PDB file of C-alpha atoms and ligand atoms in Angstrom:
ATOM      1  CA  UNK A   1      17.357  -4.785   9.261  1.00 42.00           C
ATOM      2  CA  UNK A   2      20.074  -4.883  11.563  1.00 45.00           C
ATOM      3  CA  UNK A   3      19.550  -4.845  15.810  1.00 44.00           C
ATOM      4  CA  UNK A   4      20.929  -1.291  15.910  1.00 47.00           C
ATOM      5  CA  UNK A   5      18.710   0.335  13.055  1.00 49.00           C
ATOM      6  CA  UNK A   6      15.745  -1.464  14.515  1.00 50.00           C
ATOM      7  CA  UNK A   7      15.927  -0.018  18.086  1.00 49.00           C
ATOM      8  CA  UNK A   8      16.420   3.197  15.845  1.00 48.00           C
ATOM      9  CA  UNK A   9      13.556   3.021  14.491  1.00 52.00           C
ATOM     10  CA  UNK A  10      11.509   2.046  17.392  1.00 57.00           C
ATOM     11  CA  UNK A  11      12.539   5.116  19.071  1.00 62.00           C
ATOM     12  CA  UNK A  12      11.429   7.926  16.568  1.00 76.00           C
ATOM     13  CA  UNK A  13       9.164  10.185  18.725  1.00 80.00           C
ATOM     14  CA  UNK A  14       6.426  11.938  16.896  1.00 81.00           C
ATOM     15  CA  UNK A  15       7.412  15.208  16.476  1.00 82.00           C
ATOM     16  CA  UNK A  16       5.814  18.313  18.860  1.00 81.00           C
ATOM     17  CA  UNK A  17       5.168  20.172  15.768  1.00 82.00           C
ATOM     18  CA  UNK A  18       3.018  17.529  14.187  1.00 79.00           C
ATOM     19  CA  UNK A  19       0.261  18.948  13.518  1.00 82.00           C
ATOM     20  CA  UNK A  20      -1.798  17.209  10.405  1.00 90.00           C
ATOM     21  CA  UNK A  21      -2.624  13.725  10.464  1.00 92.00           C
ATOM     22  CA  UNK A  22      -3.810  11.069   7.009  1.00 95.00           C
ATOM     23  CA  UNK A  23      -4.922   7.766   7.537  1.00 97.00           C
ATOM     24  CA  UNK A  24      -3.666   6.050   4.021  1.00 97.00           C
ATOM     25  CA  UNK A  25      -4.140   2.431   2.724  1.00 98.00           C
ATOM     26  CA  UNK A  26      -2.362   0.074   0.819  1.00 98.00           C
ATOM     27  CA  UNK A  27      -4.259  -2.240  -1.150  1.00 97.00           C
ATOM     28  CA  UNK A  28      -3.077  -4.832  -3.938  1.00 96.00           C
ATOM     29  CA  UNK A  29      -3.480  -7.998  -4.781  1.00 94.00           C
ATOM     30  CA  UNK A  30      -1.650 -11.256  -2.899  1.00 93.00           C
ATOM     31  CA  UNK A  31       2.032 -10.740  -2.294  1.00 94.00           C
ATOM     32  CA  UNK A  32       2.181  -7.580  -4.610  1.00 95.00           C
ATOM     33  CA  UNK A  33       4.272  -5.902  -1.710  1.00 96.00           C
ATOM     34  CA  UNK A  34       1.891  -4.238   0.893  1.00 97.00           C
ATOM     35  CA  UNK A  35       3.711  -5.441   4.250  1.00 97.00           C
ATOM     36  CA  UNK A  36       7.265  -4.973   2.197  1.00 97.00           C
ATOM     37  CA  UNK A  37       6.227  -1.079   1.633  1.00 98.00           C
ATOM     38  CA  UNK A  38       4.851  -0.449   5.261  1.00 98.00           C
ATOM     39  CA  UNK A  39       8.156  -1.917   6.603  1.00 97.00           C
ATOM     40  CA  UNK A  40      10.354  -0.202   4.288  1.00 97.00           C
ATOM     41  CA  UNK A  41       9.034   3.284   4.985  1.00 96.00           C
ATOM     42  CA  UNK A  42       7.853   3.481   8.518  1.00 96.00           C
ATOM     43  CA  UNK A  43       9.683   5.290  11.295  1.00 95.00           C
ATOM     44  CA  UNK A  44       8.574   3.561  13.744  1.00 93.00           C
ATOM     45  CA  UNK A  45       8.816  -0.455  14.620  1.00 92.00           C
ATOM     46  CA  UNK A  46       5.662  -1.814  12.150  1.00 91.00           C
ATOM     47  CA  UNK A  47       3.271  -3.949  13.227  1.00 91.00           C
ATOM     48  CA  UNK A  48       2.497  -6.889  11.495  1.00 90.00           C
ATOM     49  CA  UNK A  49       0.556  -9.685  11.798  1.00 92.00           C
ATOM     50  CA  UNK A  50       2.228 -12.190   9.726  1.00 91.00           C
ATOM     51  CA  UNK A  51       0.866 -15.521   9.822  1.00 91.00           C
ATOM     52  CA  UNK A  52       2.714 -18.558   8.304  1.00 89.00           C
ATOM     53  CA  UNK A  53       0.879 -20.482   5.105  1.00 81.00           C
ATOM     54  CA  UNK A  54       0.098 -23.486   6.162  1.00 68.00           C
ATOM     55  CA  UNK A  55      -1.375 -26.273   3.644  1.00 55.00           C
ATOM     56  CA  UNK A  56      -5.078 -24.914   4.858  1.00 52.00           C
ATOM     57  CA  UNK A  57      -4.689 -22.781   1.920  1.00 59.00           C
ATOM     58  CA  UNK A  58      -3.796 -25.143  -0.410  1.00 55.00           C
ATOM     59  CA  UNK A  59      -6.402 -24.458  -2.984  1.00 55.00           C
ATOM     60  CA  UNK A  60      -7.873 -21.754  -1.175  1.00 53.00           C
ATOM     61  CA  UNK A  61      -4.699 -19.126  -1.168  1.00 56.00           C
ATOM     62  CA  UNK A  62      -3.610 -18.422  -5.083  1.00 57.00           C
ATOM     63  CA  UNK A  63       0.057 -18.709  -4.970  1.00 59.00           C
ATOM     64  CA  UNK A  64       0.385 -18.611  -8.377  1.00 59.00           C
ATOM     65  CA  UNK A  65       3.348 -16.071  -9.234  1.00 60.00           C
ATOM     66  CA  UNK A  66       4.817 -15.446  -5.638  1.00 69.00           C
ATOM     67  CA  UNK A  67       5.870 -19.090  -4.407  1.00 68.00           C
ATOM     68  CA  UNK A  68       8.508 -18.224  -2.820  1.00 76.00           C
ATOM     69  CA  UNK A  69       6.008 -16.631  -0.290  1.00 83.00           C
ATOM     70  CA  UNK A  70       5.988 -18.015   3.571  1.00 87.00           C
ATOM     71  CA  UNK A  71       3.814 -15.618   5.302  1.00 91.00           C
ATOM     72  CA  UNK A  72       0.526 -14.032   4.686  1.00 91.00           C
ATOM     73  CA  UNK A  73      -1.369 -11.047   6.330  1.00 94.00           C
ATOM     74  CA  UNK A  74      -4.433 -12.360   8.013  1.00 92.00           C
ATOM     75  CA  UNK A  75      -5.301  -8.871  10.001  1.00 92.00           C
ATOM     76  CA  UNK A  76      -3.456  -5.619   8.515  1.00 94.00           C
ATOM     77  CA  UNK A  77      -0.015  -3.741   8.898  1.00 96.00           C
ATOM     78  CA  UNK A  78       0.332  -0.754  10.595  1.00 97.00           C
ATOM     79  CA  UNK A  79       3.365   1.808  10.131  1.00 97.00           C
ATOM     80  CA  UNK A  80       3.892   5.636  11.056  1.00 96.00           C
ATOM     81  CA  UNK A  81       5.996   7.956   8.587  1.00 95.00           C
ATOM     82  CA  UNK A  82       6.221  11.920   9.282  1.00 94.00           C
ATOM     83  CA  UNK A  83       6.392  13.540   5.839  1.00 91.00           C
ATOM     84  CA  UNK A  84       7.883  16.981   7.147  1.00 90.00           C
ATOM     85  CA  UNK A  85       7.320  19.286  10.103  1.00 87.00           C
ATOM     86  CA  UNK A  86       4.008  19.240  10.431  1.00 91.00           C
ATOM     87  CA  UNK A  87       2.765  16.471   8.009  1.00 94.00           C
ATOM     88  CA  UNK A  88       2.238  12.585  10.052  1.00 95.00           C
ATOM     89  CA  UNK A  89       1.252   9.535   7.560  1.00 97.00           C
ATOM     90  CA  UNK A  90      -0.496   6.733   9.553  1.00 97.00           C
ATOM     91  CA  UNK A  91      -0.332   3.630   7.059  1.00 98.00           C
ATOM     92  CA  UNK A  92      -2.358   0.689   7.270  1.00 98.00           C
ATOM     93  CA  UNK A  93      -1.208  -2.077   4.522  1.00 97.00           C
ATOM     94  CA  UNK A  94      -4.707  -4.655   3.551  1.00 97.00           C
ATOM     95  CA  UNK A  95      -4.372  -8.225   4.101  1.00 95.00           C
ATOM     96  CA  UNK A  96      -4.442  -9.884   0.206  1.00 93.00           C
ATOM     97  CA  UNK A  97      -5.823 -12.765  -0.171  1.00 90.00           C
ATOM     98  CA  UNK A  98      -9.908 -12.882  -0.685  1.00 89.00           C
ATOM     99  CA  UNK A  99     -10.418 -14.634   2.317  1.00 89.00           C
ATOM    100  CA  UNK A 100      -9.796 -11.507   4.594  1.00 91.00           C
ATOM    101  CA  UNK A 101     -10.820  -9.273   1.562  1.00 90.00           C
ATOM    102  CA  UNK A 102     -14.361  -8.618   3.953  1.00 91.00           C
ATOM    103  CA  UNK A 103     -11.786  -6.688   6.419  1.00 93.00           C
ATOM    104  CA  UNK A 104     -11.237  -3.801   4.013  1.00 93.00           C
ATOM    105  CA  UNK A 105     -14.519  -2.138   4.253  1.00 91.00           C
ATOM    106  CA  UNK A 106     -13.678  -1.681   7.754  1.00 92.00           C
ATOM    107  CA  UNK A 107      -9.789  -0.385   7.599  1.00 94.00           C
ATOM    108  CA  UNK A 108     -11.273   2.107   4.949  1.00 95.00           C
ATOM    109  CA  UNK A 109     -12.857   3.702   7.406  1.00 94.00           C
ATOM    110  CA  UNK A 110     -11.623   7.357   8.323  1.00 95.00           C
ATOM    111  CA  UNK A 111      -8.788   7.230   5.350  1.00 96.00           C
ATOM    112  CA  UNK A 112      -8.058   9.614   3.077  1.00 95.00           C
ATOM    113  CA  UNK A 113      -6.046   7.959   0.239  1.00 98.00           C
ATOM    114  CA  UNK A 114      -5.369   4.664  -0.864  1.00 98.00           C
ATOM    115  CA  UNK A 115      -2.275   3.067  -3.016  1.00 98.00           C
ATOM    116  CA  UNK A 116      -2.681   0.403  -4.650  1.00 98.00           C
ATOM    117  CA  UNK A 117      -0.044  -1.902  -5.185  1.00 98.00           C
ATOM    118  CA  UNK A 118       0.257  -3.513  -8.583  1.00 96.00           C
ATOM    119  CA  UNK A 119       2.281  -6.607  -9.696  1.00 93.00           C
ATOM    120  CA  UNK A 120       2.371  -6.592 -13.556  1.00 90.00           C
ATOM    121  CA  UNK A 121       2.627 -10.363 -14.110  1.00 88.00           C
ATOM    122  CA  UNK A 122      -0.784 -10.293 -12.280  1.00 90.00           C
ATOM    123  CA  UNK A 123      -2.598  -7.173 -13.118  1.00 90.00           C
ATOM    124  CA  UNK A 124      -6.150  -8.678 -12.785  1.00 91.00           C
ATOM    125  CA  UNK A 125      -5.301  -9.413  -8.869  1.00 90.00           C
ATOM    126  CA  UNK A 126      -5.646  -5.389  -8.612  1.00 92.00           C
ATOM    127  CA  UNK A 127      -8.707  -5.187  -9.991  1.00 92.00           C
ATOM    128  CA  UNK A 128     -10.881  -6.039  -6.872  1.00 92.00           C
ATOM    129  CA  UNK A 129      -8.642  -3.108  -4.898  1.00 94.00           C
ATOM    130  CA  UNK A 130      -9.900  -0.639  -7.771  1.00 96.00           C
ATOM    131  CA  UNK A 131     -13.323  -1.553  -7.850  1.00 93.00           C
ATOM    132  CA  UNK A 132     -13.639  -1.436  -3.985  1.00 93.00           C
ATOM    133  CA  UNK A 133     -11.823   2.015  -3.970  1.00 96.00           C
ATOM    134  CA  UNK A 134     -14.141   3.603  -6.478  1.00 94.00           C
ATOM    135  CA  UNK A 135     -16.932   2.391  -4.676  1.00 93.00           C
ATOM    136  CA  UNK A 136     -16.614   3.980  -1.890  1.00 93.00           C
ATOM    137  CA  UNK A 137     -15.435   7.269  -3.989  1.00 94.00           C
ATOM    138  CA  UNK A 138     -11.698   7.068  -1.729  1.00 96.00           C
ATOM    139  CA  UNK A 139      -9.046   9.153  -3.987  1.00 97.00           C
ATOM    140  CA  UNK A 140      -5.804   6.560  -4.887  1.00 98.00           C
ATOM    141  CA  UNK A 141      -2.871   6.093  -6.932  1.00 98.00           C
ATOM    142  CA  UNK A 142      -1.288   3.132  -8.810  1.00 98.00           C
ATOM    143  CA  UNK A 143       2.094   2.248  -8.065  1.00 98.00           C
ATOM    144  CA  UNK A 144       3.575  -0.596 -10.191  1.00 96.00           C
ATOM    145  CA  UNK A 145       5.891  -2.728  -8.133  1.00 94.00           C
ATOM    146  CA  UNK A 146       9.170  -4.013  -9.357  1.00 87.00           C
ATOM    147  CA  UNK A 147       9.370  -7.562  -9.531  1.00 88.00           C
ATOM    148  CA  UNK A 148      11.828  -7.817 -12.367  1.00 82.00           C
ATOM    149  CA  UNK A 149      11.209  -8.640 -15.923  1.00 73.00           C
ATOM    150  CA  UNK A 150      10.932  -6.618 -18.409  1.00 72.00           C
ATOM    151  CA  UNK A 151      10.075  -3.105 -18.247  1.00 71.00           C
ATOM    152  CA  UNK A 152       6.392  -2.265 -19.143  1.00 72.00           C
ATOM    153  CA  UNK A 153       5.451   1.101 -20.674  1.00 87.00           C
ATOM    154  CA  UNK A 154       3.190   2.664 -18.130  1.00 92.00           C
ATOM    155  CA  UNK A 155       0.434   3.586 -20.808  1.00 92.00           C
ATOM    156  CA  UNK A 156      -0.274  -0.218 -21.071  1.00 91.00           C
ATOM    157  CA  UNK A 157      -0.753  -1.053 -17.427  1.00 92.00           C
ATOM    158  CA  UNK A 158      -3.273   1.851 -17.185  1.00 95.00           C
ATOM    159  CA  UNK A 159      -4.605   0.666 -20.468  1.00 94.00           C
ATOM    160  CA  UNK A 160      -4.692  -3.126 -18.518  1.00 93.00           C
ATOM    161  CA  UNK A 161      -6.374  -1.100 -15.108  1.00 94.00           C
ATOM    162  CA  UNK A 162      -8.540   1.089 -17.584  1.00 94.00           C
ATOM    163  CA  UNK A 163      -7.320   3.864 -15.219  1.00 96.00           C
ATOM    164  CA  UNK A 164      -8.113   7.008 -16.032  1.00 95.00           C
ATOM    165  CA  UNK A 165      -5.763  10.017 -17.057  1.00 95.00           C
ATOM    166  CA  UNK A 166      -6.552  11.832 -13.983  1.00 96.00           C
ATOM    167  CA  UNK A 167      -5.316   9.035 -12.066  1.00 97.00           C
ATOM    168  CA  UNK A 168      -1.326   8.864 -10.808  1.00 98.00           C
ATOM    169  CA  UNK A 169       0.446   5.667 -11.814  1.00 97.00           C
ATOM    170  CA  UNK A 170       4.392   5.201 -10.859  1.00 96.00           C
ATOM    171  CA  UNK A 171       6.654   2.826 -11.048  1.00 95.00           C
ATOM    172  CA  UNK A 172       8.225   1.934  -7.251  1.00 96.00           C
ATOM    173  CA  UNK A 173      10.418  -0.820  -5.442  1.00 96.00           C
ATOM    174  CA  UNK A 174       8.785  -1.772  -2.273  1.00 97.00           C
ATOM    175  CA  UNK A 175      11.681  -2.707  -0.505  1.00 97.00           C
ATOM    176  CA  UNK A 176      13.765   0.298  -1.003  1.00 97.00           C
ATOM    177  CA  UNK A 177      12.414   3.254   1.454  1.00 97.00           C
ATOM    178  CA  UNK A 178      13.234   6.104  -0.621  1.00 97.00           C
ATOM    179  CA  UNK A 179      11.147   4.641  -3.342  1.00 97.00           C
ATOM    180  CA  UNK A 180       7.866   3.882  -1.418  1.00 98.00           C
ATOM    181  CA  UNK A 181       8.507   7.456   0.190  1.00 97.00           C
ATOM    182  CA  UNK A 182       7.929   8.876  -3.032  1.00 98.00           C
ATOM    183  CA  UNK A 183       4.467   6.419  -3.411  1.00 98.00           C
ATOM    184  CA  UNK A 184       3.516   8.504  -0.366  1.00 98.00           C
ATOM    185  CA  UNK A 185       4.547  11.828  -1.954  1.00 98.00           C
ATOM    186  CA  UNK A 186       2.675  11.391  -5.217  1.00 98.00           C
ATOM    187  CA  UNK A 187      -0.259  10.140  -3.208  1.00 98.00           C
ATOM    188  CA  UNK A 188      -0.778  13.025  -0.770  1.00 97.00           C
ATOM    189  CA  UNK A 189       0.010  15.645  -3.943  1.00 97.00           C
ATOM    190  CA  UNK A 190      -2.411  13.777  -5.327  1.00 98.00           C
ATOM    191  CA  UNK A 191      -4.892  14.366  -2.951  1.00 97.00           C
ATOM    192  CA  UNK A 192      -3.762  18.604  -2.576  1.00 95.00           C
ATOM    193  CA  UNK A 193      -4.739  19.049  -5.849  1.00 96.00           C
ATOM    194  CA  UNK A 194      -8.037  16.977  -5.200  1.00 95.00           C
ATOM    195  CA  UNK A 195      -8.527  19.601  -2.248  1.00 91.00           C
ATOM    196  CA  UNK A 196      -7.576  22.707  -4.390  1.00 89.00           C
ATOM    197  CA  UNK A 197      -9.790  21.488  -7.530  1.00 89.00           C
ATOM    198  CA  UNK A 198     -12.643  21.271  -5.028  1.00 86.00           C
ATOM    199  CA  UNK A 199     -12.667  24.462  -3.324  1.00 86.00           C
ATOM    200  CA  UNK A 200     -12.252  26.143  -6.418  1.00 85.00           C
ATOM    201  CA  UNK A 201     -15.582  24.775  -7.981  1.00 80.00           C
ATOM    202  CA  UNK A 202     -17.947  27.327  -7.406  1.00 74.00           C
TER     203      UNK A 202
HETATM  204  N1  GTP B 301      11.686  -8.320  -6.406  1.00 52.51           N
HETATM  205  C1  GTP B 301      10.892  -7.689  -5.544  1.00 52.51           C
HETATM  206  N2  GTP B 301      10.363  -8.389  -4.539  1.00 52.51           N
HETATM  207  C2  GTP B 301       9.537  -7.762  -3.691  1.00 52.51           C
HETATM  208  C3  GTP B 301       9.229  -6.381  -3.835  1.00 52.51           C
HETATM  209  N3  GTP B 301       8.339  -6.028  -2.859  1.00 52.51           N
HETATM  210  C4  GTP B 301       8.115  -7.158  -2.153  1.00 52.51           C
HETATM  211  N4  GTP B 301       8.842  -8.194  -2.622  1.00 52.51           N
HETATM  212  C5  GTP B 301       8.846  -9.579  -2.128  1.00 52.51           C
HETATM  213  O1  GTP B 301       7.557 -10.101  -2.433  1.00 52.51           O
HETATM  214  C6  GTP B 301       7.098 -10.931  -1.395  1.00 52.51           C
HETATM  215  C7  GTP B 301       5.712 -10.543  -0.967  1.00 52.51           C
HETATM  216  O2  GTP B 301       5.749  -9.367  -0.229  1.00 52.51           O
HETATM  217  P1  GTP B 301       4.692  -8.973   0.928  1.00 52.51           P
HETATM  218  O3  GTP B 301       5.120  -7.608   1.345  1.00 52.51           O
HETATM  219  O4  GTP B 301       4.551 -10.008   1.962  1.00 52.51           O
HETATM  220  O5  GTP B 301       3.343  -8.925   0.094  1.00 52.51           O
HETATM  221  P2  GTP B 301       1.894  -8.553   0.628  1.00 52.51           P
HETATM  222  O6  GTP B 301       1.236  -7.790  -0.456  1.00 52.51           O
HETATM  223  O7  GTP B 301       1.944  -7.918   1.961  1.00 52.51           O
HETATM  224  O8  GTP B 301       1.248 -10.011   0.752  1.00 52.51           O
HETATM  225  P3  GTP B 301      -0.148 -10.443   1.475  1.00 52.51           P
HETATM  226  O9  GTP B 301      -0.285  -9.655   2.707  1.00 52.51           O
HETATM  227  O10 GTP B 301       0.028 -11.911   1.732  1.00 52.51           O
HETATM  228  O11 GTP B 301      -1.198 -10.166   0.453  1.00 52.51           O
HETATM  229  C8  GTP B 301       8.145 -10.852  -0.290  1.00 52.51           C
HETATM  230  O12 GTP B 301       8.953 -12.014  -0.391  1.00 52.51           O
HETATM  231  C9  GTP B 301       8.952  -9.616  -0.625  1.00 52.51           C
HETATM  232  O13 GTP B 301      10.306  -9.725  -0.237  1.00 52.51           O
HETATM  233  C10 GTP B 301       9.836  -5.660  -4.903  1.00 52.51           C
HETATM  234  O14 GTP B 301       9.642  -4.459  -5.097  1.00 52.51           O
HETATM  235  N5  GTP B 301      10.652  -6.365  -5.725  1.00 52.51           N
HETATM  236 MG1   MG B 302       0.990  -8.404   3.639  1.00 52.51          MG
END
């Protein structure tokens, strides 16, 4: 991001007319993308809190698949994205690896929705996200993260997840905003017609 976009950015007000707020996750496995998608959509600067990998995680950290990584998330990202007039997203992305996996309990608290980031090379790192999510009974999508390769049919990776048909899976590129906006989209439709199917059980 260039100097000028970024003071851009950092200047987006909150809107007057902003009126309904969501707390939202994002959850994945290591280096699936979390930080990459709360950058890429927020309005405002993101916070992150980046650390670099340092050879104390040598055996500790699996890097397997994603060497090319530096940095890590050791605490969470935070990111801001008004969806229209009235509608604010407050986004907090999980820190990966399973050594700060006993901070997610926590950053669940208060949220809505979840997405959980997948990387199809390593679909068994999303388990643990899945598993956590249903336990605590927090609606979430699946959004399959491009990293290249070839193309998977979608059936299979919910076949892989054992996700079930009520659940939204879509195929996204982190880094490209317009793509994780529509993550965001499918995730708070997702949790509308949660709403609506509720209050019309008698
Ligand atoms: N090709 C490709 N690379 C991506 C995409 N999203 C993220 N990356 C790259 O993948 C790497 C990992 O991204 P991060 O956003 O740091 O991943 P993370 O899930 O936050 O990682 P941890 O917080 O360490 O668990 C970075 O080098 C990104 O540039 C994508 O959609 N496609
Ligand atoms: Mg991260």
């Amino acid at each position: 991001m260039d100097l000028k976009s970024s003071e851009q950015t950092a200047r987006t007000p909150l809107r007057g007319t902003a009126s309904n707020a969501l707390k939202i996750v994002i959850v994945g496995g290591f280096g699936v993308g979390k930080t990459t998608m709360v950058r890429s959509v927020s309005e405002i600067r993101p916070l992150s809190t980046e650390e670099t990998m340092t050879r104390a995680g040598l055996g500790i950290d699996d890097a397997g698949g994603v060497q090319d990584k530096t940095t890590t998330t050791v605490a969470f990202d935070f990111g801001r994205i008004s969806l229209n007039e009235q509608l604010v997203l407050y986004l907090f992305g999980a820190p990966g690896q399973e050594r700060f996996w006993f901070l997610w309990d926590r950053l669940f608290s208060g949220t809505l929705g979840a997405v959980v980031l997948v990387d199809t090379r390593r679909v068994a790192d999303s388990w643990y996200a899945i598993d956590r999510l249903e336990h605590h009974g927090m609606p979430f999508i699946v959004a399959r993260n491009d990293f290249g390769g070839p193309a998977h049919d979608l059936e299979r990776v919910r076949d892989a997840l054992s996700l079930s048909d009520d659940i939204p899976l879509i195929n996204c590129d982190a880094r490209e905003r317009a793509s994780s906006k529509a993550v965001l989209i499918t995730l708070v439709n997702h949790l509308y017609a949660l709403s609506s199917a509720r209050e019309s059980t008698p």
